[in-house]
Amino acid sequence: MKLIMAIVHDKDAHNLADALVANKVQVTKLASTGGFLREGNTTFLIGIDNERVPEIIEIIRRNCKSRTQTVTPVYPVGNSIETGITYPTEIQVGGATVFVLNVEQFHKL
Amino acid sequence: MKLIMAIVHDKDAHNLADALVANKVQVTKLASTGGFLREGNTTFLIGIDNERVPEIIEIIRRNCKSRTQTVTPVYPVGNSIETGITYPTEIQVGGATVFVLNVEQFHKL
Amino acid sequence: MKLIMAIVHDKDAHNLADALVANKVQVTKLASTGGFLREGNTTFLIGIDNERVPEIIEIIRRNCKSRTQTVTPVYPVGNSIETGITYPTEIQVGGATVFVLNVEQFHKL
Ligand code: NI
Ligand code: NI
Ligand code: NI
């Protein structure tokens, strides 16, 4: 048995939880902030049999992989940018930091 | 030294914390949700000497064991159940998921 | 790779986070309460290469070490202490509880 601790962006947390549950994986979510992925992330605790670890890593990768997104910023009415023209910009979203820890004992009470 | 991570129902968290403190065990509680025990659970972090692990598991079992409770549902006035008769129902409450991890170093600063 | 779980007083959490970031250490913070350090603490998750563990422990020690502080209590106007004289008192602040766990796999997705 392993304990996977995965720190993911809040925006990926719901999809990841859905994907894990769909694969009959039980998860616990801890509210967390800062650091690994700046503000607004969720820490997942996932207890899993050894042989399923690669499958879980793959599910996290599919749902949380760091990727770029093209956004066109919307400026508030009346600000000082006079042209009114905005340019699409690439931003980084998602990403996950994953630790796999050995579990010495597991109890379901 | 071991680190016990125990995910318990919120409704058992207070009694468990009291029982651990009464046994001179120091605990940290993390707010958590979902997964292992659905919404509304608490994750306990308990650092403990190896030889006390069975005692701690037993304290968690006593305070958090999954059990059934008989409830008689109360229907709101004016709903569509016309007979007004309600039946006692068994629901599952409590339960705990417990991971025991090895601690390589422990520091009290 | 190790995972350092450090439970520190809320009042030291900001300085510790700053010091870790200044040393290019990525951190995740979990809101936590009670137990190890009574109410109002923060749990830091720090993934770090083995050889940097002593450095991180030292950074935590510098920012969170348990120490005494001299406070002069301020009594509310109109309470029953008639003399109005207050005495400086020593209180304990800070302190940290640190667990170092082995990480079997680390993934940055
Ligand atoms: Ni959904
Ligand atoms: Ni109580
Ligand atoms: Ni600052």
Tab-separated table of C-alpha atoms and ligand atoms in Angstrom:
chain	number	residue	atom	x	y	z
A	1	MET	CA	0.000	0.000	0.000
A	2	LYS	CA	1.204	3.475	-0.897
A	3	LEU	CA	-0.008	6.943	0.062
A	4	ILE	CA	0.015	9.352	-2.853
A	5	MET	CA	0.017	13.034	-1.885
A	6	ALA	CA	-0.774	15.128	-4.947
A	7	ILE	CA	-0.836	18.927	-4.902
A	8	VAL	CA	-2.895	20.204	-7.829
A	9	HIS	CA	-4.383	23.468	-9.056
A	10	ASP	CA	-7.842	24.175	-7.682
A	11	LYS	CA	-9.150	24.425	-11.235
A	12	ASP	CA	-8.147	20.792	-11.910
A	13	ALA	CA	-9.258	19.434	-8.535
A	14	HIS	CA	-12.869	18.703	-9.455
A	15	ASN	CA	-12.018	16.829	-12.662
A	16	LEU	CA	-9.312	14.853	-10.901
A	17	ALA	CA	-11.661	13.864	-8.084
A	18	ASP	CA	-14.277	12.768	-10.634
A	19	ALA	CA	-11.730	10.725	-12.594
A	20	LEU	CA	-10.434	9.006	-9.456
A	21	VAL	CA	-13.912	8.161	-8.203
A	22	ALA	CA	-14.831	6.835	-11.682
A	23	ASN	CA	-11.864	4.465	-11.291
A	24	LYS	CA	-13.065	3.416	-7.828
A	25	VAL	CA	-10.237	5.224	-6.069
A	26	GLN	CA	-11.058	6.811	-2.723
A	27	VAL	CA	-9.647	10.264	-2.104
A	28	THR	CA	-9.446	12.843	0.654
A	29	LYS	CA	-8.890	16.500	-0.167
A	30	LEU	CA	-7.069	19.005	2.032
A	31	ALA	CA	-7.337	22.747	1.442
A	32	SER	CA	-3.868	24.125	0.830
A	33	THR	CA	-2.225	27.272	-0.466
A	34	GLY	CA	0.943	28.651	-1.879
A	35	GLY	CA	4.319	27.317	-2.670
A	36	PHE	CA	4.466	24.419	-5.041
A	37	LEU	CA	1.770	25.842	-7.245
A	38	ARG	CA	1.223	29.341	-5.840
A	39	GLU	CA	-2.117	30.238	-4.292
A	40	GLY	CA	-5.197	28.110	-4.756
A	41	ASN	CA	-4.285	24.469	-4.759
A	42	THR	CA	-5.737	21.289	-3.308
A	43	THR	CA	-3.792	18.440	-1.719
A	44	PHE	CA	-5.176	14.980	-2.482
A	45	LEU	CA	-4.503	12.024	-0.184
A	46	ILE	CA	-4.867	8.753	-2.083
A	47	GLY	CA	-4.281	5.363	-0.463
A	48	ILE	CA	-3.649	2.778	-3.166
A	49	ASP	CA	-2.278	-0.727	-3.724
A	50	ASN	CA	1.323	-0.770	-4.997
A	51	GLU	CA	0.458	-2.094	-8.451
A	52	ARG	CA	-2.003	0.723	-9.151
A	53	VAL	CA	0.470	3.579	-8.537
A	54	PRO	CA	1.390	4.061	-12.247
A	55	GLU	CA	-2.310	4.135	-13.185
A	56	ILE	CA	-3.007	6.843	-10.588
A	57	ILE	CA	-0.005	8.928	-11.730
A	58	GLU	CA	-1.379	8.667	-15.277
A	59	ILE	CA	-4.869	9.809	-14.146
A	60	ILE	CA	-3.293	12.804	-12.382
A	61	ARG	CA	-1.209	13.595	-15.470
A	62	ARG	CA	-4.243	13.494	-17.762
A	63	ASN	CA	-6.283	15.797	-15.532
A	64	CYS	CA	-3.652	18.171	-14.158
A	65	LYS	CA	-0.781	18.358	-16.630
A	66	SER	CA	0.859	21.762	-16.874
A	67	ARG	CA	-0.244	23.403	-20.126
A	68	THR	CA	-0.489	26.804	-21.727
A	69	GLN	CA	-3.783	28.511	-22.369
A	70	THR	CA	-4.376	31.471	-24.652
A	71	VAL	CA	-6.332	34.198	-22.936
A	72	THR	CA	-7.436	37.576	-24.274
A	73	PRO	CA	-7.328	39.924	-21.300
A	74	VAL	CA	-10.429	42.025	-20.752
A	75	TYR	CA	-9.629	45.494	-19.460
A	76	PRO	CA	-12.163	47.197	-17.214
A	77	VAL	CA	-14.112	50.063	-18.795
A	78	GLY	CA	-12.472	53.433	-18.241
A	79	ASN	CA	-8.948	52.349	-17.477
A	80	SER	CA	-5.962	54.131	-18.909
A	81	ILE	CA	-5.262	51.867	-21.880
A	82	GLU	CA	-6.621	54.159	-24.528
A	83	THR	CA	-6.470	52.085	-27.651
A	84	GLY	CA	-8.890	49.506	-26.340
A	85	ILE	CA	-6.957	46.857	-28.229
A	86	THR	CA	-6.058	43.722	-26.318
A	87	TYR	CA	-3.690	40.954	-27.313
A	88	PRO	CA	-4.114	37.226	-26.692
A	89	THR	CA	-1.555	36.021	-24.164
A	90	GLU	CA	-0.324	32.576	-23.245
A	91	ILE	CA	-0.537	31.651	-19.561
A	92	GLN	CA	0.568	28.525	-17.731
A	93	VAL	CA	-2.235	26.545	-16.059
A	94	GLY	CA	-2.456	23.254	-14.188
A	95	GLY	CA	0.502	21.190	-13.111
A	96	ALA	CA	0.825	18.796	-10.207
A	97	THR	CA	3.432	17.875	-7.611
A	98	VAL	CA	3.157	14.237	-6.580
A	99	PHE	CA	4.810	12.402	-3.680
A	100	VAL	CA	4.505	8.619	-3.295
A	101	LEU	CA	5.084	7.425	0.270
A	102	ASN	CA	5.278	3.896	1.616
A	103	VAL	CA	2.496	2.870	4.010
A	104	GLU	CA	3.570	0.500	6.782
A	105	GLN	CA	0.088	-0.262	8.046
A	106	PHE	CA	-3.359	0.455	6.637
A	107	HIS	CA	-6.539	0.143	8.678
A	108	LYS	CA	-10.152	0.588	7.644
A	109	LEU	CA	-12.124	0.811	10.886
B	1	MET	CA	8.725	7.117	15.527
B	2	LYS	CA	5.686	6.741	13.281
B	3	LEU	CA	3.304	9.271	11.764
B	4	ILE	CA	-0.308	8.135	11.897
B	5	MET	CA	-2.630	9.859	9.441
B	6	ALA	CA	-6.230	9.121	10.378
B	7	ILE	CA	-9.203	10.350	8.361
B	8	VAL	CA	-12.319	10.332	10.521
B	9	HIS	CA	-15.880	11.619	10.395
B	10	ASP	CA	-16.286	15.160	11.685
B	11	LYS	CA	-18.834	13.872	14.202
B	12	ASP	CA	-16.182	11.630	15.802
B	13	ALA	CA	-13.340	14.151	15.620
B	14	HIS	CA	-14.010	15.887	18.923
B	15	ASN	CA	-14.268	12.674	20.948
B	16	LEU	CA	-11.147	11.260	19.295
B	17	ALA	CA	-9.169	14.428	20.033
B	18	ASP	CA	-10.320	14.305	23.668
B	19	ALA	CA	-9.363	10.626	23.999
B	20	LEU	CA	-5.915	11.200	22.487
B	21	VAL	CA	-5.190	14.207	24.698
B	22	ALA	CA	-6.373	12.216	27.752
B	23	ASN	CA	-3.715	9.653	26.814
B	24	LYS	CA	-1.077	12.382	26.484
B	25	VAL	CA	-0.927	12.071	22.703
B	26	GLN	CA	-0.370	15.274	20.766
B	27	VAL	CA	-2.440	15.721	17.627
B	28	THR	CA	-2.798	18.128	14.733
B	29	LYS	CA	-6.047	18.324	12.809
B	30	LEU	CA	-6.379	19.205	9.129
B	31	ALA	CA	-9.701	20.193	7.594
B	32	SER	CA	-10.489	17.774	4.798
B	33	THR	CA	-13.411	16.752	2.619
B	34	GLY	CA	-14.729	14.021	0.447
B	35	GLY	CA	-13.464	10.726	-0.764
B	36	PHE	CA	-12.576	8.215	1.863
B	37	LEU	CA	-15.516	9.132	4.024
B	38	ARG	CA	-17.546	11.501	1.850
B	39	GLU	CA	-17.963	15.123	2.848
B	40	GLY	CA	-17.128	16.374	6.301
B	41	ASN	CA	-14.130	14.606	7.663
B	42	THR	CA	-11.061	15.554	9.637
B	43	THR	CA	-7.507	14.329	9.057
B	44	PHE	CA	-5.504	13.756	12.232
B	45	LEU	CA	-1.698	13.834	12.220
B	46	ILE	CA	-0.324	11.886	15.175
B	47	GLY	CA	3.397	11.467	15.795
B	48	ILE	CA	3.974	8.516	18.094
B	49	ASP	CA	6.663	6.111	19.313
B	50	ASN	CA	6.624	2.748	17.510
B	51	GLU	CA	5.485	0.748	20.532
B	52	ARG	CA	2.374	2.904	21.037
B	53	VAL	CA	0.974	2.422	17.512
B	54	PRO	CA	-1.414	-0.446	18.465
B	55	GLU	CA	-2.722	1.591	21.418
B	56	ILE	CA	-3.464	4.572	19.144
B	57	ILE	CA	-5.198	2.366	16.546
B	58	GLU	CA	-7.341	0.988	19.374
B	59	ILE	CA	-8.242	4.521	20.580
B	60	ILE	CA	-9.245	5.453	17.017
B	61	ARG	CA	-11.298	2.256	16.700
B	62	ARG	CA	-13.134	2.908	19.971
B	63	ASN	CA	-14.027	6.476	19.012
B	64	CYS	CA	-14.590	6.219	15.268
B	65	LYS	CA	-15.650	2.667	14.451
B	66	SER	CA	-18.155	2.380	11.616
B	67	ARG	CA	-21.561	1.579	13.109
B	68	THR	CA	-25.221	1.728	12.252
B	69	GLN	CA	-27.629	4.132	13.878
B	70	THR	CA	-31.397	3.910	13.811
B	71	VAL	CA	-33.006	7.163	12.787
B	72	THR	CA	-36.664	8.003	12.369
B	73	PRO	CA	-36.851	10.469	9.502
B	74	VAL	CA	-38.893	13.586	10.137
B	75	TYR	CA	-40.790	14.747	7.076
B	76	PRO	CA	-41.473	18.430	6.631
B	77	VAL	CA	-45.082	19.513	7.157
B	78	GLY	CA	-47.059	19.598	3.918
B	79	ASN	CA	-44.963	17.317	1.773
B	80	SER	CA	-46.517	14.756	-0.468
B	81	ILE	CA	-46.288	11.739	1.828
B	82	GLU	CA	-49.909	11.626	2.821
B	83	THR	CA	-50.002	8.947	5.442
B	84	GLY	CA	-47.710	10.827	7.766
B	85	ILE	CA	-46.253	7.496	8.890
B	86	THR	CA	-42.459	7.310	9.062
B	87	TYR	CA	-40.290	4.257	9.492
B	88	PRO	CA	-37.057	3.972	11.504
B	89	THR	CA	-34.107	3.507	9.170
B	90	GLU	CA	-30.575	2.278	9.760
B	91	ILE	CA	-27.796	4.566	8.585
B	92	GLN	CA	-24.044	4.041	8.607
B	93	VAL	CA	-22.045	6.521	10.739
B	94	GLY	CA	-18.408	6.882	11.727
B	95	GLY	CA	-15.554	4.871	10.302
B	96	ALA	CA	-11.905	5.763	9.922
B	97	THR	CA	-9.172	5.282	7.358
B	98	VAL	CA	-5.756	5.022	8.975
B	99	PHE	CA	-2.286	5.130	7.411
B	100	VAL	CA	0.856	4.438	9.455
B	101	LEU	CA	4.024	5.950	7.931
B	102	ASN	CA	7.618	5.586	9.019
B	103	VAL	CA	9.298	8.780	10.283
B	104	GLU	CA	13.004	9.051	9.437
B	105	GLN	CA	13.680	12.101	11.599
B	106	PHE	CA	11.628	13.848	14.260
B	107	HIS	CA	12.489	17.307	15.582
B	108	LYS	CA	10.812	19.336	18.315
B	109	LEU	CA	12.174	22.882	17.928
C	1	MET	CA	13.940	13.024	-1.975
C	2	LYS	CA	12.310	13.615	1.424
C	3	LEU	CA	8.979	15.107	2.444
C	4	ILE	CA	9.270	17.397	5.445
C	5	MET	CA	6.022	18.002	7.334
C	6	ALA	CA	6.477	20.923	9.704
C	7	ILE	CA	3.748	22.120	12.061
C	8	VAL	CA	4.455	25.704	13.132
C	9	HIS	CA	2.696	28.541	14.931
C	10	ASP	CA	0.594	30.740	12.663
C	11	LYS	CA	2.615	33.739	13.829
C	12	ASP	CA	5.814	32.203	12.437
C	13	ALA	CA	4.266	30.843	9.233
C	14	HIS	CA	4.715	33.962	7.108
C	15	ASN	CA	8.385	34.441	7.996
C	16	LEU	CA	9.106	30.746	7.458
C	17	ALA	CA	7.430	30.777	4.037
C	18	ASP	CA	9.451	33.872	3.079
C	19	ALA	CA	12.715	32.285	4.238
C	20	LEU	CA	12.038	29.055	2.350
C	21	VAL	CA	11.111	30.865	-0.866
C	22	ALA	CA	14.246	33.039	-0.516
C	23	ASN	CA	16.208	29.780	-0.493
C	24	LYS	CA	14.358	28.536	-3.578
C	25	VAL	CA	12.421	25.931	-1.631
C	26	GLN	CA	8.874	25.266	-2.765
C	27	VAL	CA	6.282	24.873	-0.031
C	28	THR	CA	2.616	24.023	0.363
C	29	LYS	CA	0.699	25.151	3.426
C	30	LEU	CA	-2.218	23.308	5.010
C	31	ALA	CA	-4.528	24.983	7.502
C	32	SER	CA	-4.420	23.016	10.723
C	33	THR	CA	-5.460	23.386	14.357
C	34	GLY	CA	-4.839	22.075	17.798
C	35	GLY	CA	-2.716	19.412	19.301
C	36	PHE	CA	0.981	19.684	18.742
C	37	LEU	CA	0.975	23.426	19.178
C	38	ARG	CA	-2.572	24.177	20.358
C	39	GLU	CA	-4.872	26.286	18.207
C	40	GLY	CA	-3.670	28.289	15.258
C	41	ASN	CA	-0.918	26.458	13.480
C	42	THR	CA	0.063	25.843	9.899
C	43	THR	CA	1.365	22.583	8.441
C	44	PHE	CA	4.069	23.006	5.798
C	45	LEU	CA	4.712	20.327	3.176
C	46	ILE	CA	8.244	20.632	1.812
C	47	GLY	CA	9.639	18.277	-0.809
C	48	ILE	CA	13.432	18.439	-0.751
C	49	ASP	CA	16.537	16.578	-1.893
C	50	ASN	CA	18.128	14.432	0.824
C	51	GLU	CA	21.265	16.564	1.176
C	52	ARG	CA	19.280	19.737	1.881
C	53	VAL	CA	17.316	18.332	4.853
C	54	PRO	CA	19.677	19.742	7.543
C	55	GLU	CA	19.557	23.179	5.874
C	56	ILE	CA	15.729	23.167	5.916
C	57	ILE	CA	15.611	22.067	9.573
C	58	GLU	CA	17.945	24.968	10.355
C	59	ILE	CA	15.717	27.451	8.475
C	60	ILE	CA	12.692	26.184	10.427
C	61	ARG	CA	14.636	26.440	13.692
C	62	ARG	CA	15.692	30.034	12.977
C	63	ASN	CA	12.152	31.148	12.150
C	64	CYS	CA	10.044	29.079	14.521
C	65	LYS	CA	12.147	28.207	17.556
C	66	SER	CA	10.220	28.094	20.824
C	67	ARG	CA	11.093	31.197	22.851
C	68	THR	CA	9.732	33.290	25.681
C	69	GLN	CA	8.355	36.764	25.201
C	70	THR	CA	7.763	39.306	27.922
C	71	VAL	CA	4.292	40.794	27.768
C	72	THR	CA	2.678	43.370	30.007
C	73	PRO	CA	-0.994	42.432	30.234
C	74	VAL	CA	-3.472	45.214	29.594
C	75	TYR	CA	-6.558	44.977	31.773
C	76	PRO	CA	-9.844	46.274	30.395
C	77	VAL	CA	-11.093	49.529	31.887
C	78	GLY	CA	-13.455	48.996	34.802
C	79	ASN	CA	-12.524	45.460	35.749
C	80	SER	CA	-12.093	44.409	39.319
C	81	ILE	CA	-8.332	44.822	39.628
C	82	GLU	CA	-8.367	48.037	41.576
C	83	THR	CA	-4.758	49.000	41.745
C	84	GLY	CA	-4.392	49.305	37.988
C	85	ILE	CA	-0.847	47.964	38.326
C	86	THR	CA	0.158	45.261	35.835
C	87	TYR	CA	3.218	43.059	35.856
C	88	PRO	CA	5.263	41.913	32.856
C	89	THR	CA	4.815	38.186	32.295
C	90	GLU	CA	6.803	35.672	30.274
C	91	ILE	CA	4.863	33.647	27.719
C	92	GLN	CA	5.996	30.865	25.417
C	93	VAL	CA	5.711	31.557	21.673
C	94	GLY	CA	6.703	29.698	18.510
C	95	GLY	CA	7.989	26.171	18.386
C	96	ALA	CA	7.770	23.621	15.608
C	97	THR	CA	7.154	19.904	15.265
C	98	VAL	CA	8.969	18.438	12.275
C	99	PHE	CA	8.606	15.015	10.637
C	100	VAL	CA	10.956	13.885	7.856
C	101	LEU	CA	9.476	11.136	5.643
C	102	ASN	CA	11.082	9.174	2.839
C	103	VAL	CA	9.635	9.783	-0.644
C	104	GLU	CA	9.639	6.702	-2.888
C	105	GLN	CA	8.639	8.533	-6.060
C	106	PHE	CA	8.439	12.219	-6.930
C	107	HIS	CA	6.654	13.517	-10.023
C	108	LYS	CA	6.352	17.062	-11.328
C	109	LEU	CA	3.601	16.939	-13.968
D	1	NI	NI	-18.223	16.497	-11.462
D	2	NI	NI	-14.493	17.685	24.743
D	3	NI	NI	6.643	38.552	3.563
